[in-house]
Amino acid sequence: MSKPAIVTADPWQRLQALTRARIALGRSGASLPTREVLRFGTAHAQARDAVHQALDVAALQADLENAGFASLAVHSQAADRSVYLRRPDWGRSLAPESTRLLREDAPTLWAPRPRLALVLADGLSSLATDSHGLHMLQALLPYFPDLRSQPVIVASQARVALGDEIGHLLGAEQVVMMIGERPGLSSPDSLGLYLTAGPRPGLTDAQRNCISNVRPEGLGYQDAARKLAFLIAGALKLGRTGVDLKDDSDTAAPLPAPSGLHSSLARL
C-alpha cells in the first residue's frame, strides 16, 4: 500500500500560470507546505528591505549623466527613512536647502518654464526607482526626442505630492513623478508614474493620473511609455489632468508617429 502524499495538491494549481498571486499552494495536513512558508518569509523580507533601503542618489545621477540626462538631487523635509515613514506629511514638502537649489541652480541647467519636469523619487521602494527609472526615461525618448533637455530631479524621502512643489518651482507645465510604490509580497520593485498638469502645492490625487506596476513582470517599459505619452498629449489638449483625463490608450487610435507627436508638442 502506497503512503499518502505529504503535500496535498490544490485542484486550482493550473491557475498559477496566470498570476503571480499566491493561490493553489497546496497543504500539508492543516498547514501550508514548508516550501510555501519559506517562500512567504523570503517575499516578506524583500518587501521590508525595499521599504527601508536608501536610494543611491550618486549612482543614479551617474547613470543619468552617462545616458545624457542632466539632473539635480533634492530632499524632502524628512531627514531620514525613520522620519519619512512616521511623518508622511514631511515627505510632501521640500527641505529649505532643496528649495534654494531649484531656484538658484535649475535655471543654469535648463530653460525656464519647461514643458515637462521629470522626477525620479525613492518613495516606498528605492529598488523600483533604481531598477526602472532610467529605463522609463529611455522608453519615452522615441515619443519625445528632446526629452534630455527637460529637467530631471532625483528626490529622496519623497511622497507623490513632492512632485507638485518641484514642478511649481521649475515653472513646468507638467510634471511626471516616477516613484517607488508600496511593495507587495510578489512585487518589491513596482514603479508608479504620476502625471500632473499645472503642478503646485496643495493639489490632490484627483488632479493627477497614475500608471501603476511598471516593471518587466508587470506593465512593461514600452507599454508604460505609450500610456504616458498618450496622457501627456491628452493633458495638453484638455488643459488639465486627473479625473477628467481618461486613459483610453488601449482603445483609442494609435499615437502619431514620434516625429508627429514631437511636432504637436512644439517645445518638448
PDB file of C-alpha atoms in Angstrom, residues 23-171:
ATOM      1  CA  ILE A  23      -3.039  30.785  -4.998  1.00  0.00           C
ATOM      2  CA  ALA A  24      -3.328  26.987  -5.092  1.00  0.00           C
ATOM      3  CA  LEU A  25      -0.422  26.481  -2.695  1.00  0.00           C
ATOM      4  CA  GLY A  26      -1.480  23.047  -1.552  1.00  0.00           C
ATOM      5  CA  ARG A  27      -1.459  21.893   2.059  1.00  0.00           C
ATOM      6  CA  SER A  28       0.344  19.597   4.414  1.00  0.00           C
ATOM      7  CA  GLY A  29      -2.201  18.424   6.944  1.00  0.00           C
ATOM      8  CA  ALA A  30      -3.912  21.583   8.148  1.00  0.00           C
ATOM      9  CA  SER A  31      -0.964  23.832   7.265  1.00  0.00           C
ATOM     10  CA  LEU A  32       0.858  25.221   4.253  1.00  0.00           C
ATOM     11  CA  PRO A  33       3.715  23.173   2.785  1.00  0.00           C
ATOM     12  CA  THR A  34       7.102  24.118   4.225  1.00  0.00           C
ATOM     13  CA  ARG A  35       8.355  25.440   0.873  1.00  0.00           C
ATOM     14  CA  GLU A  36       5.461  27.907   0.707  1.00  0.00           C
ATOM     15  CA  VAL A  37       6.063  29.101   4.262  1.00  0.00           C
ATOM     16  CA  LEU A  38       9.718  29.726   3.366  1.00  0.00           C
ATOM     17  CA  ARG A  39       8.776  31.493   0.128  1.00  0.00           C
ATOM     18  CA  PHE A  40       6.377  33.749   2.006  1.00  0.00           C
ATOM     19  CA  GLY A  41       9.067  34.623   4.561  1.00  0.00           C
ATOM     20  CA  THR A  42      11.515  35.492   1.785  1.00  0.00           C
ATOM     21  CA  ALA A  43       8.969  37.689  -0.023  1.00  0.00           C
ATOM     22  CA  HIS A  44       8.078  39.470   3.223  1.00  0.00           C
ATOM     23  CA  ALA A  45      11.760  40.160   3.918  1.00  0.00           C
ATOM     24  CA  GLN A  46      12.253  41.512   0.379  1.00  0.00           C
ATOM     25  CA  ALA A  47       9.291  43.858   0.805  1.00  0.00           C
ATOM     26  CA  ARG A  48      10.616  45.153   4.126  1.00  0.00           C
ATOM     27  CA  ASP A  49      14.096  45.636   2.666  1.00  0.00           C
ATOM     28  CA  ALA A  50      12.635  47.584  -0.263  1.00  0.00           C
ATOM     29  CA  VAL A  51      10.908  49.999   2.127  1.00  0.00           C
ATOM     30  CA  HIS A  52      13.990  50.627   4.261  1.00  0.00           C
ATOM     31  CA  GLN A  53      16.706  50.577   1.588  1.00  0.00           C
ATOM     32  CA  ALA A  54      18.084  54.051   0.851  1.00  0.00           C
ATOM     33  CA  LEU A  55      18.281  55.285  -2.723  1.00  0.00           C
ATOM     34  CA  ASP A  56      21.861  55.526  -4.000  1.00  0.00           C
ATOM     35  CA  VAL A  57      21.464  59.040  -5.354  1.00  0.00           C
ATOM     36  CA  ALA A  58      25.058  59.421  -6.539  1.00  0.00           C
ATOM     37  CA  ALA A  59      24.958  56.178  -8.533  1.00  0.00           C
ATOM     38  CA  LEU A  60      21.609  57.066 -10.107  1.00  0.00           C
ATOM     39  CA  GLN A  61      22.830  60.521 -11.082  1.00  0.00           C
ATOM     40  CA  ALA A  62      25.952  58.989 -12.612  1.00  0.00           C
ATOM     41  CA  ASP A  63      23.801  56.621 -14.676  1.00  0.00           C
ATOM     42  CA  LEU A  64      21.618  59.526 -15.774  1.00  0.00           C
ATOM     43  CA  GLU A  65      24.651  61.565 -16.802  1.00  0.00           C
ATOM     44  CA  ASN A  66      26.042  58.649 -18.805  1.00  0.00           C
ATOM     45  CA  ALA A  67      22.698  58.430 -20.602  1.00  0.00           C
ATOM     46  CA  GLY A  68      22.762  62.156 -21.429  1.00  0.00           C
ATOM     47  CA  PHE A  69      20.360  63.455 -18.765  1.00  0.00           C
ATOM     48  CA  ALA A  70      21.377  66.383 -16.555  1.00  0.00           C
ATOM     49  CA  SER A  71      19.948  66.098 -13.044  1.00  0.00           C
ATOM     50  CA  LEU A  72      19.735  67.759  -9.646  1.00  0.00           C
ATOM     51  CA  ALA A  73      19.259  65.933  -6.334  1.00  0.00           C
ATOM     52  CA  VAL A  74      16.748  67.212  -3.779  1.00  0.00           C
ATOM     53  CA  HIS A  75      15.453  66.047  -0.402  1.00  0.00           C
ATOM     54  CA  SER A  76      12.145  66.307   1.391  1.00  0.00           C
ATOM     55  CA  GLN A  77      11.762  67.661   4.923  1.00  0.00           C
ATOM     56  CA  ALA A  78      12.025  64.092   6.256  1.00  0.00           C
ATOM     57  CA  ALA A  79      15.637  63.878   7.379  1.00  0.00           C
ATOM     58  CA  ASP A  80      15.931  60.085   7.232  1.00  0.00           C
ATOM     59  CA  ARG A  81      13.986  56.918   6.499  1.00  0.00           C
ATOM     60  CA  SER A  82      12.644  56.562  10.007  1.00  0.00           C
ATOM     61  CA  VAL A  83      11.181  60.073   9.979  1.00  0.00           C
ATOM     62  CA  TYR A  84       9.891  59.572   6.450  1.00  0.00           C
ATOM     63  CA  LEU A  85       7.872  56.507   7.445  1.00  0.00           C
ATOM     64  CA  ARG A  86       6.459  58.167  10.576  1.00  0.00           C
ATOM     65  CA  ARG A  87       5.717  61.589   9.039  1.00  0.00           C
ATOM     66  CA  PRO A  88       4.258  61.220   5.531  1.00  0.00           C
ATOM     67  CA  ASP A  89       3.436  64.945   5.512  1.00  0.00           C
ATOM     68  CA  TRP A  90       7.135  65.864   5.698  1.00  0.00           C
ATOM     69  CA  GLY A  91       7.760  63.759   2.604  1.00  0.00           C
ATOM     70  CA  ARG A  92       5.422  66.039   0.640  1.00  0.00           C
ATOM     71  CA  SER A  93       7.467  69.233   1.134  1.00  0.00           C
ATOM     72  CA  LEU A  94      10.994  70.140   0.108  1.00  0.00           C
ATOM     73  CA  ALA A  95      13.742  70.832   2.605  1.00  0.00           C
ATOM     74  CA  PRO A  96      14.718  74.544   2.556  1.00  0.00           C
ATOM     75  CA  GLU A  97      18.144  73.850   1.027  1.00  0.00           C
ATOM     76  CA  SER A  98      16.497  71.897  -1.813  1.00  0.00           C
ATOM     77  CA  THR A  99      14.122  74.775  -2.484  1.00  0.00           C
ATOM     78  CA  ARG A 100      17.128  77.116  -2.785  1.00  0.00           C
ATOM     79  CA  LEU A 101      18.878  74.623  -5.075  1.00  0.00           C
ATOM     80  CA  LEU A 102      15.987  74.517  -7.524  1.00  0.00           C
ATOM     81  CA  ARG A 103      15.639  78.299  -7.530  1.00  0.00           C
ATOM     82  CA  GLU A 104      19.339  79.013  -7.995  1.00  0.00           C
ATOM     83  CA  ASP A 105      20.821  76.081  -9.934  1.00  0.00           C
ATOM     84  CA  ALA A 106      17.967  74.844 -12.125  1.00  0.00           C
ATOM     85  CA  PRO A 107      17.985  77.975 -14.357  1.00  0.00           C
ATOM     86  CA  THR A 108      21.657  77.320 -15.175  1.00  0.00           C
ATOM     87  CA  LEU A 109      20.878  73.800 -16.455  1.00  0.00           C
ATOM     88  CA  TRP A 110      17.507  74.136 -18.164  1.00  0.00           C
ATOM     89  CA  ALA A 111      15.435  76.753 -19.912  1.00  0.00           C
ATOM     90  CA  PRO A 112      12.755  78.487 -17.843  1.00  0.00           C
ATOM     91  CA  ARG A 113       9.185  77.195 -17.972  1.00  0.00           C
ATOM     92  CA  PRO A 114       9.972  73.688 -19.243  1.00  0.00           C
ATOM     93  CA  ARG A 115       7.133  71.762 -20.805  1.00  0.00           C
ATOM     94  CA  LEU A 116       7.811  68.684 -18.685  1.00  0.00           C
ATOM     95  CA  ALA A 117       9.662  68.081 -15.412  1.00  0.00           C
ATOM     96  CA  LEU A 118      10.709  64.519 -14.605  1.00  0.00           C
ATOM     97  CA  VAL A 119      11.178  63.427 -11.006  1.00  0.00           C
ATOM     98  CA  LEU A 120      12.776  60.118 -10.017  1.00  0.00           C
ATOM     99  CA  ALA A 121      11.845  59.532  -6.373  1.00  0.00           C
ATOM    100  CA  ASP A 122      12.515  56.757  -3.903  1.00  0.00           C
ATOM    101  CA  GLY A 123       9.011  56.611  -2.410  1.00  0.00           C
ATOM    102  CA  LEU A 124       8.371  53.358  -0.600  1.00  0.00           C
ATOM    103  CA  SER A 125      10.718  51.334  -2.804  1.00  0.00           C
ATOM    104  CA  SER A 126      14.034  52.805  -3.833  1.00  0.00           C
ATOM    105  CA  LEU A 127      14.679  49.440  -5.514  1.00  0.00           C
ATOM    106  CA  ALA A 128      11.959  50.261  -8.042  1.00  0.00           C
ATOM    107  CA  THR A 129      13.393  53.687  -8.839  1.00  0.00           C
ATOM    108  CA  ASP A 130      16.927  52.390  -9.110  1.00  0.00           C
ATOM    109  CA  SER A 131      15.883  49.435 -11.289  1.00  0.00           C
ATOM    110  CA  HIS A 132      13.359  51.073 -13.615  1.00  0.00           C
ATOM    111  CA  GLY A 133      13.668  54.873 -13.537  1.00  0.00           C
ATOM    112  CA  LEU A 134      16.313  55.294 -16.236  1.00  0.00           C
ATOM    113  CA  HIS A 135      14.723  52.573 -18.372  1.00  0.00           C
ATOM    114  CA  MET A 136      11.460  54.529 -18.324  1.00  0.00           C
ATOM    115  CA  LEU A 137      13.173  57.732 -19.428  1.00  0.00           C
ATOM    116  CA  GLN A 138      14.795  55.875 -22.298  1.00  0.00           C
ATOM    117  CA  ALA A 139      11.468  54.296 -23.274  1.00  0.00           C
ATOM    118  CA  LEU A 140       9.969  57.803 -23.568  1.00  0.00           C
ATOM    119  CA  LEU A 141      12.666  59.068 -25.943  1.00  0.00           C
ATOM    120  CA  PRO A 142      11.003  57.776 -29.147  1.00  0.00           C
ATOM    121  CA  TYR A 143       7.948  59.909 -28.287  1.00  0.00           C
ATOM    122  CA  PHE A 144       9.879  62.946 -27.050  1.00  0.00           C
ATOM    123  CA  PRO A 145      13.260  63.140 -28.821  1.00  0.00           C
ATOM    124  CA  ASP A 146      14.189  66.304 -26.893  1.00  0.00           C
ATOM    125  CA  LEU A 147      13.488  64.732 -23.517  1.00  0.00           C
ATOM    126  CA  ARG A 148      17.124  65.153 -22.450  1.00  0.00           C
ATOM    127  CA  SER A 149      16.644  68.932 -22.500  1.00  0.00           C
ATOM    128  CA  GLN A 150      13.935  68.731 -19.816  1.00  0.00           C
ATOM    129  CA  PRO A 151      14.675  68.866 -16.049  1.00  0.00           C
ATOM    130  CA  VAL A 152      15.356  65.579 -14.281  1.00  0.00           C
ATOM    131  CA  ILE A 153      15.209  65.733 -10.486  1.00  0.00           C
ATOM    132  CA  VAL A 154      16.271  62.896  -8.160  1.00  0.00           C
ATOM    133  CA  ALA A 155      14.257  63.147  -4.941  1.00  0.00           C
ATOM    134  CA  SER A 156      14.948  61.379  -1.646  1.00  0.00           C
ATOM    135  CA  GLN A 157      12.446  60.612   1.151  1.00  0.00           C
ATOM    136  CA  ALA A 158       9.716  61.671  -1.264  1.00  0.00           C
ATOM    137  CA  ARG A 159       5.968  61.242  -1.411  1.00  0.00           C
ATOM    138  CA  VAL A 160       3.962  61.719  -4.614  1.00  0.00           C
ATOM    139  CA  ALA A 161       2.917  65.289  -3.817  1.00  0.00           C
ATOM    140  CA  LEU A 162       6.549  66.416  -3.617  1.00  0.00           C
ATOM    141  CA  GLY A 163       6.494  66.492  -7.409  1.00  0.00           C
ATOM    142  CA  ASP A 164       3.908  69.289  -7.299  1.00  0.00           C
ATOM    143  CA  GLU A 165       6.263  71.595  -5.410  1.00  0.00           C
ATOM    144  CA  ILE A 166       9.212  70.629  -7.611  1.00  0.00           C
ATOM    145  CA  GLY A 167       7.255  71.262 -10.808  1.00  0.00           C
ATOM    146  CA  HIS A 168       5.975  74.577  -9.457  1.00  0.00           C
ATOM    147  CA  LEU A 169       9.473  75.824  -8.571  1.00  0.00           C
ATOM    148  CA  LEU A 170      10.724  74.843 -12.022  1.00  0.00           C
ATOM    149  CA  GLY A 171       7.766  76.564 -13.687  1.00  0.00           C
TER     150      GLY A 171
END
